[in-house]
Tab-separated table of C-alpha atoms and ligand atoms in Angstrom:
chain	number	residue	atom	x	y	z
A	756	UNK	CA	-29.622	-97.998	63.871
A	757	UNK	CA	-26.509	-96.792	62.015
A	758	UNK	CA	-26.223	-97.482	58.317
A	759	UNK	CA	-23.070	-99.466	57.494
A	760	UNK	CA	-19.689	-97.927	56.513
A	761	UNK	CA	-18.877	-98.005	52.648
A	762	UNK	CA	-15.446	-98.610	52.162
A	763	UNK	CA	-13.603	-99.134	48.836
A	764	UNK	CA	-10.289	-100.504	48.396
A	765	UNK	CA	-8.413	-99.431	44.856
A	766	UNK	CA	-5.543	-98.735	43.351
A	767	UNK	CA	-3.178	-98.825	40.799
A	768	UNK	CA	-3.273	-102.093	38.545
A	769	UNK	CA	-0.723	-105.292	40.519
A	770	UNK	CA	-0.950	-103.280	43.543
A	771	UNK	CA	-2.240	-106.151	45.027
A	772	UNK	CA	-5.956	-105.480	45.847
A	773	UNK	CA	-7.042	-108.892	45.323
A	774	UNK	CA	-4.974	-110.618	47.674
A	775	UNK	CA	-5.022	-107.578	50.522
A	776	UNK	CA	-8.462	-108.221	50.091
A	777	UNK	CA	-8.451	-111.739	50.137
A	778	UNK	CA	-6.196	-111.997	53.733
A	779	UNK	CA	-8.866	-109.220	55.238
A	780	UNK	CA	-11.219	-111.600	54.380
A	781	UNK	CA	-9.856	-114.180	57.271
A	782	UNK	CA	-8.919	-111.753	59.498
A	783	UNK	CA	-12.489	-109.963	59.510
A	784	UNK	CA	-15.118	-112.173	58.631
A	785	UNK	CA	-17.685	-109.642	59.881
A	786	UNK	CA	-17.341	-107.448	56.803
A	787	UNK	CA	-19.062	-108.182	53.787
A	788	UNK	CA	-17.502	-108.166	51.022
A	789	UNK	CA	-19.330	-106.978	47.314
A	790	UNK	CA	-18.804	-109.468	44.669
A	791	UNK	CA	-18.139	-107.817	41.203
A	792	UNK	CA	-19.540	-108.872	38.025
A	793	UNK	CA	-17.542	-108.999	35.199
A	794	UNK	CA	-17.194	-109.991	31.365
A	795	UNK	CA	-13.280	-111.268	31.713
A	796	UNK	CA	-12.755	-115.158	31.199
A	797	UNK	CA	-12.396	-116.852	35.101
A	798	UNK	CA	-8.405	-117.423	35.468
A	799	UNK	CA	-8.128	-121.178	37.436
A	800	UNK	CA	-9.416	-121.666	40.771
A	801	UNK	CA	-11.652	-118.426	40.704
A	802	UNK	CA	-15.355	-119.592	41.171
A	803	UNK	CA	-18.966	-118.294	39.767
A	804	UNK	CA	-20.540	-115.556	42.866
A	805	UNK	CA	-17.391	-115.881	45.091
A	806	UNK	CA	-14.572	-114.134	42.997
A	807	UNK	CA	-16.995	-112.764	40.118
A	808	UNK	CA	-19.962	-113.341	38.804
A	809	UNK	CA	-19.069	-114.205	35.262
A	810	UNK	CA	-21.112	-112.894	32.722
A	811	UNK	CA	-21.480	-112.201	28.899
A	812	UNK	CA	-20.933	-109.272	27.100
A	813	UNK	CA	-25.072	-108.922	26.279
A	814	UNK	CA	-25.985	-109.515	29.860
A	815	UNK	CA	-23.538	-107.420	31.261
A	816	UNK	CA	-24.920	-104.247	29.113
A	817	UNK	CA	-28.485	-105.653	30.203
A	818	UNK	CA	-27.311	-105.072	33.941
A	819	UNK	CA	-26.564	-101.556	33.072
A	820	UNK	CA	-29.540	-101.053	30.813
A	821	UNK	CA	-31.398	-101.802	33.949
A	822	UNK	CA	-29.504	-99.476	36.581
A	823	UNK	CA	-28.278	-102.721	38.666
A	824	UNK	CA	-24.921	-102.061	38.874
A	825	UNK	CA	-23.368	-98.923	41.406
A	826	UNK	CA	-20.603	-98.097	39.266
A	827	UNK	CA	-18.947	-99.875	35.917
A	828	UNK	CA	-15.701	-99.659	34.098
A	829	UNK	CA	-13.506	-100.975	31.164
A	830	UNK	CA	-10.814	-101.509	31.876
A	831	UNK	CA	-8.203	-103.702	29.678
A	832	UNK	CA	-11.001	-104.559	27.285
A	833	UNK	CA	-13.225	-106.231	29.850
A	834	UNK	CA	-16.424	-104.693	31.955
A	835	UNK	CA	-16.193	-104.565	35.808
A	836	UNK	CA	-19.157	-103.482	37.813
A	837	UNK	CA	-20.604	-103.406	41.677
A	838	UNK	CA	-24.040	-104.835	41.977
A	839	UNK	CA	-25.982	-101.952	43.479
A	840	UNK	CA	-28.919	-104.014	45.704
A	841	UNK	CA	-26.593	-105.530	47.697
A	842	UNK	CA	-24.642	-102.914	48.708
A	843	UNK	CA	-27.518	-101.050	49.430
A	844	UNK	CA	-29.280	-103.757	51.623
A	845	UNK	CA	-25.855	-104.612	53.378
A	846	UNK	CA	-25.821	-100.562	54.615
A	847	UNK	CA	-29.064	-100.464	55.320
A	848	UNK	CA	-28.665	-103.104	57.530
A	849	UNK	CA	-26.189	-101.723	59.165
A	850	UNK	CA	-23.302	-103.906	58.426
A	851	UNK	CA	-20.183	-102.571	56.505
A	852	UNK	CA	-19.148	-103.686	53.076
A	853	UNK	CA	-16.031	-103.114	51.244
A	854	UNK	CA	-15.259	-103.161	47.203
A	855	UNK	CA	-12.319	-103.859	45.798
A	856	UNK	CA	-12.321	-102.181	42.395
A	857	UNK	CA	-9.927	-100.250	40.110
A	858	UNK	CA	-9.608	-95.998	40.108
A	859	UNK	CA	-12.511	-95.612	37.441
A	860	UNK	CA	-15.175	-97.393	39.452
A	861	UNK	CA	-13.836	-95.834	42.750
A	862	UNK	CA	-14.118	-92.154	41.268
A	863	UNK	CA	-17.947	-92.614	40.180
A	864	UNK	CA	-18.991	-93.987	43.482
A	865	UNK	CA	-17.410	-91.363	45.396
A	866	UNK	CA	-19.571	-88.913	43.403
A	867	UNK	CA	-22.805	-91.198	44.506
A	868	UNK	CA	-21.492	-91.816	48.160
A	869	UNK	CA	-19.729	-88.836	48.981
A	870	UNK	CA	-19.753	-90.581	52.789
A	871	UNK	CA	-17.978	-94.021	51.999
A	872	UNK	CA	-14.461	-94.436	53.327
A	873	UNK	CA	-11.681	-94.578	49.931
A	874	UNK	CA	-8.574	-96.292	50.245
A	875	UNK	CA	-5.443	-96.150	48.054
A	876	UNK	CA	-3.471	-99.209	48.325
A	877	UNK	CA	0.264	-97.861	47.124
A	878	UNK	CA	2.932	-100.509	46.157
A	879	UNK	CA	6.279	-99.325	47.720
A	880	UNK	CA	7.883	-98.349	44.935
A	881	UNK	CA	6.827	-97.684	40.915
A	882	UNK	CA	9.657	-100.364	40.221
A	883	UNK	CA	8.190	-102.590	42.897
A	884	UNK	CA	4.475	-102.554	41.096
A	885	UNK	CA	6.476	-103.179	37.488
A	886	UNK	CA	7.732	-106.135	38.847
A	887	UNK	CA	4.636	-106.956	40.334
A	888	UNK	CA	2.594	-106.590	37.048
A	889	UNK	CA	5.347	-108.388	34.828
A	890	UNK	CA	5.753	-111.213	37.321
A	891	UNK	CA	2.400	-112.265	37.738
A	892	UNK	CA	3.241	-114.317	34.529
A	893	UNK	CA	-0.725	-115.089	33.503
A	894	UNK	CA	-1.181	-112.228	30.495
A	895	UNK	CA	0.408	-111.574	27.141
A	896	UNK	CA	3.233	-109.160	26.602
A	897	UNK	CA	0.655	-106.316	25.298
A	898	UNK	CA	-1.723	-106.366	27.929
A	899	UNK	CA	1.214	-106.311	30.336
A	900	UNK	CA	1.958	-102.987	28.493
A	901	UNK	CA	-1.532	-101.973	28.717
A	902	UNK	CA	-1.685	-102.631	32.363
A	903	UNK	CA	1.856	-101.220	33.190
A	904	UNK	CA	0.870	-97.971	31.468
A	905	UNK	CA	-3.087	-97.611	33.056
A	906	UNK	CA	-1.245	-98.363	36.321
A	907	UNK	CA	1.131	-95.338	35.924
A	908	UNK	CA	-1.968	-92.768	35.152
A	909	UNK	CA	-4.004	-94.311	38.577
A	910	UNK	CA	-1.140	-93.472	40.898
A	911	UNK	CA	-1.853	-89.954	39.987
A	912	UNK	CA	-5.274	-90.508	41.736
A	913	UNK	CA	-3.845	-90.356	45.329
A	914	UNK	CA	-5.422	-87.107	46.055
A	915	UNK	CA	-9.254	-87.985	45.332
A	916	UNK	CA	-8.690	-90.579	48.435
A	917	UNK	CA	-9.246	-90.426	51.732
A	918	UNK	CA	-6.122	-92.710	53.062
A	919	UNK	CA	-3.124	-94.353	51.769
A	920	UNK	CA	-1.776	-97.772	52.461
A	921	UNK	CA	0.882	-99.282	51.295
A	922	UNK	CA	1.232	-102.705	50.459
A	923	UNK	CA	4.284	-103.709	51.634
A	924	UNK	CA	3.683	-106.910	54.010
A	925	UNK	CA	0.178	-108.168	52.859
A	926	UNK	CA	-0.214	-108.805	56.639
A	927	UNK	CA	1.196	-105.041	57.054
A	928	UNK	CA	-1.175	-103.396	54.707
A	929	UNK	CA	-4.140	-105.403	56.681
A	930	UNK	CA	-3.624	-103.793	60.124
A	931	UNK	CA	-3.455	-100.569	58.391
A	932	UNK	CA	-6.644	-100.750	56.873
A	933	UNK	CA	-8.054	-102.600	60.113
A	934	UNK	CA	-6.836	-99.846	61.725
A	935	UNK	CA	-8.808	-97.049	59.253
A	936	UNK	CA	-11.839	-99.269	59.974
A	937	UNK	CA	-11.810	-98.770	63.630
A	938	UNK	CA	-11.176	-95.125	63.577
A	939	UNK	CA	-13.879	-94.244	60.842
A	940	UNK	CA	-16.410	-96.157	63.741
A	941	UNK	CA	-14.868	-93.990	66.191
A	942	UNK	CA	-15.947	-90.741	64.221
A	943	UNK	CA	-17.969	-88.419	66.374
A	944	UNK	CA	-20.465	-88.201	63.430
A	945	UNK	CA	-21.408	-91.603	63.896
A	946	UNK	CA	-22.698	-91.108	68.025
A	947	UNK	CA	-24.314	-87.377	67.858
A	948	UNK	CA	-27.153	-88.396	66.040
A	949	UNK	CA	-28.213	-90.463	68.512
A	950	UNK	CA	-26.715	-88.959	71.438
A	951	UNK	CA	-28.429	-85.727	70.953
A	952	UNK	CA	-31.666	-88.245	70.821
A	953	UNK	CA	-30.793	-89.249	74.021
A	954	UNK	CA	-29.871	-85.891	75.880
A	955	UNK	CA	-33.524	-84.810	74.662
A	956	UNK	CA	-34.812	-86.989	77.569
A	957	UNK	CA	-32.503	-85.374	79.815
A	958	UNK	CA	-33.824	-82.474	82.250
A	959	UNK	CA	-32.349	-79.155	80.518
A	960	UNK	CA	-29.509	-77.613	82.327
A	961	UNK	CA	-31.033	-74.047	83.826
A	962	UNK	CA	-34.249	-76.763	85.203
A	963	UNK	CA	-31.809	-78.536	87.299
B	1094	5GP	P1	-8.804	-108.698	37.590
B	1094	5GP	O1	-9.123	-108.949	36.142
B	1094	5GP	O2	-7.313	-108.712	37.841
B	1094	5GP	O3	-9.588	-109.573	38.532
B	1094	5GP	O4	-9.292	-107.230	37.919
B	1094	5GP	C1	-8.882	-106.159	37.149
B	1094	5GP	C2	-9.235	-104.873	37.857
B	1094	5GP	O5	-10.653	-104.720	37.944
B	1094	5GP	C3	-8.702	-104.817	39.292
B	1094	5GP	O6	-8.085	-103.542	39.459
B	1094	5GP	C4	-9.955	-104.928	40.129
B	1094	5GP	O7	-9.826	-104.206	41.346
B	1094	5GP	C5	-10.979	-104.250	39.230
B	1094	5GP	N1	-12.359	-104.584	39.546
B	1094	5GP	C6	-12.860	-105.728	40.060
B	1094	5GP	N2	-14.180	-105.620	40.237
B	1094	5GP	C7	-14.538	-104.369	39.851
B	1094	5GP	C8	-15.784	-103.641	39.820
B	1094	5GP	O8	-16.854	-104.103	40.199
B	1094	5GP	N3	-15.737	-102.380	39.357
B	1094	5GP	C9	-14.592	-101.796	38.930
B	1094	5GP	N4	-14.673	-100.538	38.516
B	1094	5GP	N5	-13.400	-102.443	38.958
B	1094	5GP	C10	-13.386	-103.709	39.404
């Protein structure tokens, strides 16, 4: 059997990871999707092991002490990190997963899973993601700052990724990264393995 496909989803603060990620949720209900753990307060409506698992400072650093997360980050004064078991299990079971974390995160698991599949999600314009970040309306005026000027450094990321998408049309950005999904299962890598198994049953040309 195949191991799963890693795939991570990042880019630059507002982009608007959460909510691409959220619509690929209905569309593709086959792909599993890694929830994070993090120290940040829940904002309303987000719920414990389905948009975070919420967790204090002391046993966030006792998830690292003990190696269970994949990757971590700060970023704007909270922790962020990718339980590592269940991403493992999920590919080992064959079945793809995606993460949706920021540039940080992304950049250490690429060095761990040089295979997975890393997406930039691009806002159409550097004005567009200002507005994006300003209007979301939920943070105070100096984290806004914070985030506006973090988000500038991550666009200068592009390069260490493998596609770009932009977010334009949530439903837009979606079929493009449907799209990457289908052709990374259409790589030959993915069929010589076992084809090669297969051919070794086969009577060798010169017999024949
Ligand atoms: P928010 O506080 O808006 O939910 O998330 C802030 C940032 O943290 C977003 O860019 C989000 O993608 C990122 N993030 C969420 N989970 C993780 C994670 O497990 N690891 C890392 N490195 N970033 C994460």
């Amino acid at each position: 059997m195949n191991r799963g496909i890693l795939f991570v989803l990042s880019g630059p603060s507002g982009v608007g990871k959460g909510t691409v990620c959220a619509a690929l949720r209905h569309k593709l209900p086959e792909l599993i999707y890694s929830v994070s753990a993090t120290t940040r307060s829940p904002r309303e409506g987000e719920r414990e092991g389905v948009n975070y698992f919420f967790k204090s400072r002391e046993q966030f650093h006792h998830m690292i002490e003990t190696d269970a997360l994949l990757e971590h980050a700060e970023y704007v004064g909270n922790y962020y990190g990718t339980p590592r078991e269940f991403v493992e299990k999920t590919l080992s079971e064959g079945k793809d997963i995606i993460l949706e974390i920021e540039v940080q995160g992304a950049l250490k698991v690429k060095e761990k899973f040089t295979e997975g599949v890393f997406v930039f999600l691009m806002p159409p314009s550097l004005n567009e993601l200002k507005q994006r970040i300003v209007g979301r309306g939920t943070e105070s005026q100096a984290t806004i700052d914070h985030r506006l000027s973090v988000a500038a450094e991550e666009m200068n990321l592009l390069h260490h990724y493998d596609y770009a998408v932009v977010n334009d049309e949530i439903d837009n950005a979606c079929s493009r990264i449907m799209s990457i999904i289908t052709a990374e299962h259409c790589k030959r890598e993915r069929f010589l393995g076992e084809l090669f198994h297969d051919l070794a049953n086969f009577p060798a040309a010169d017999n024949v």
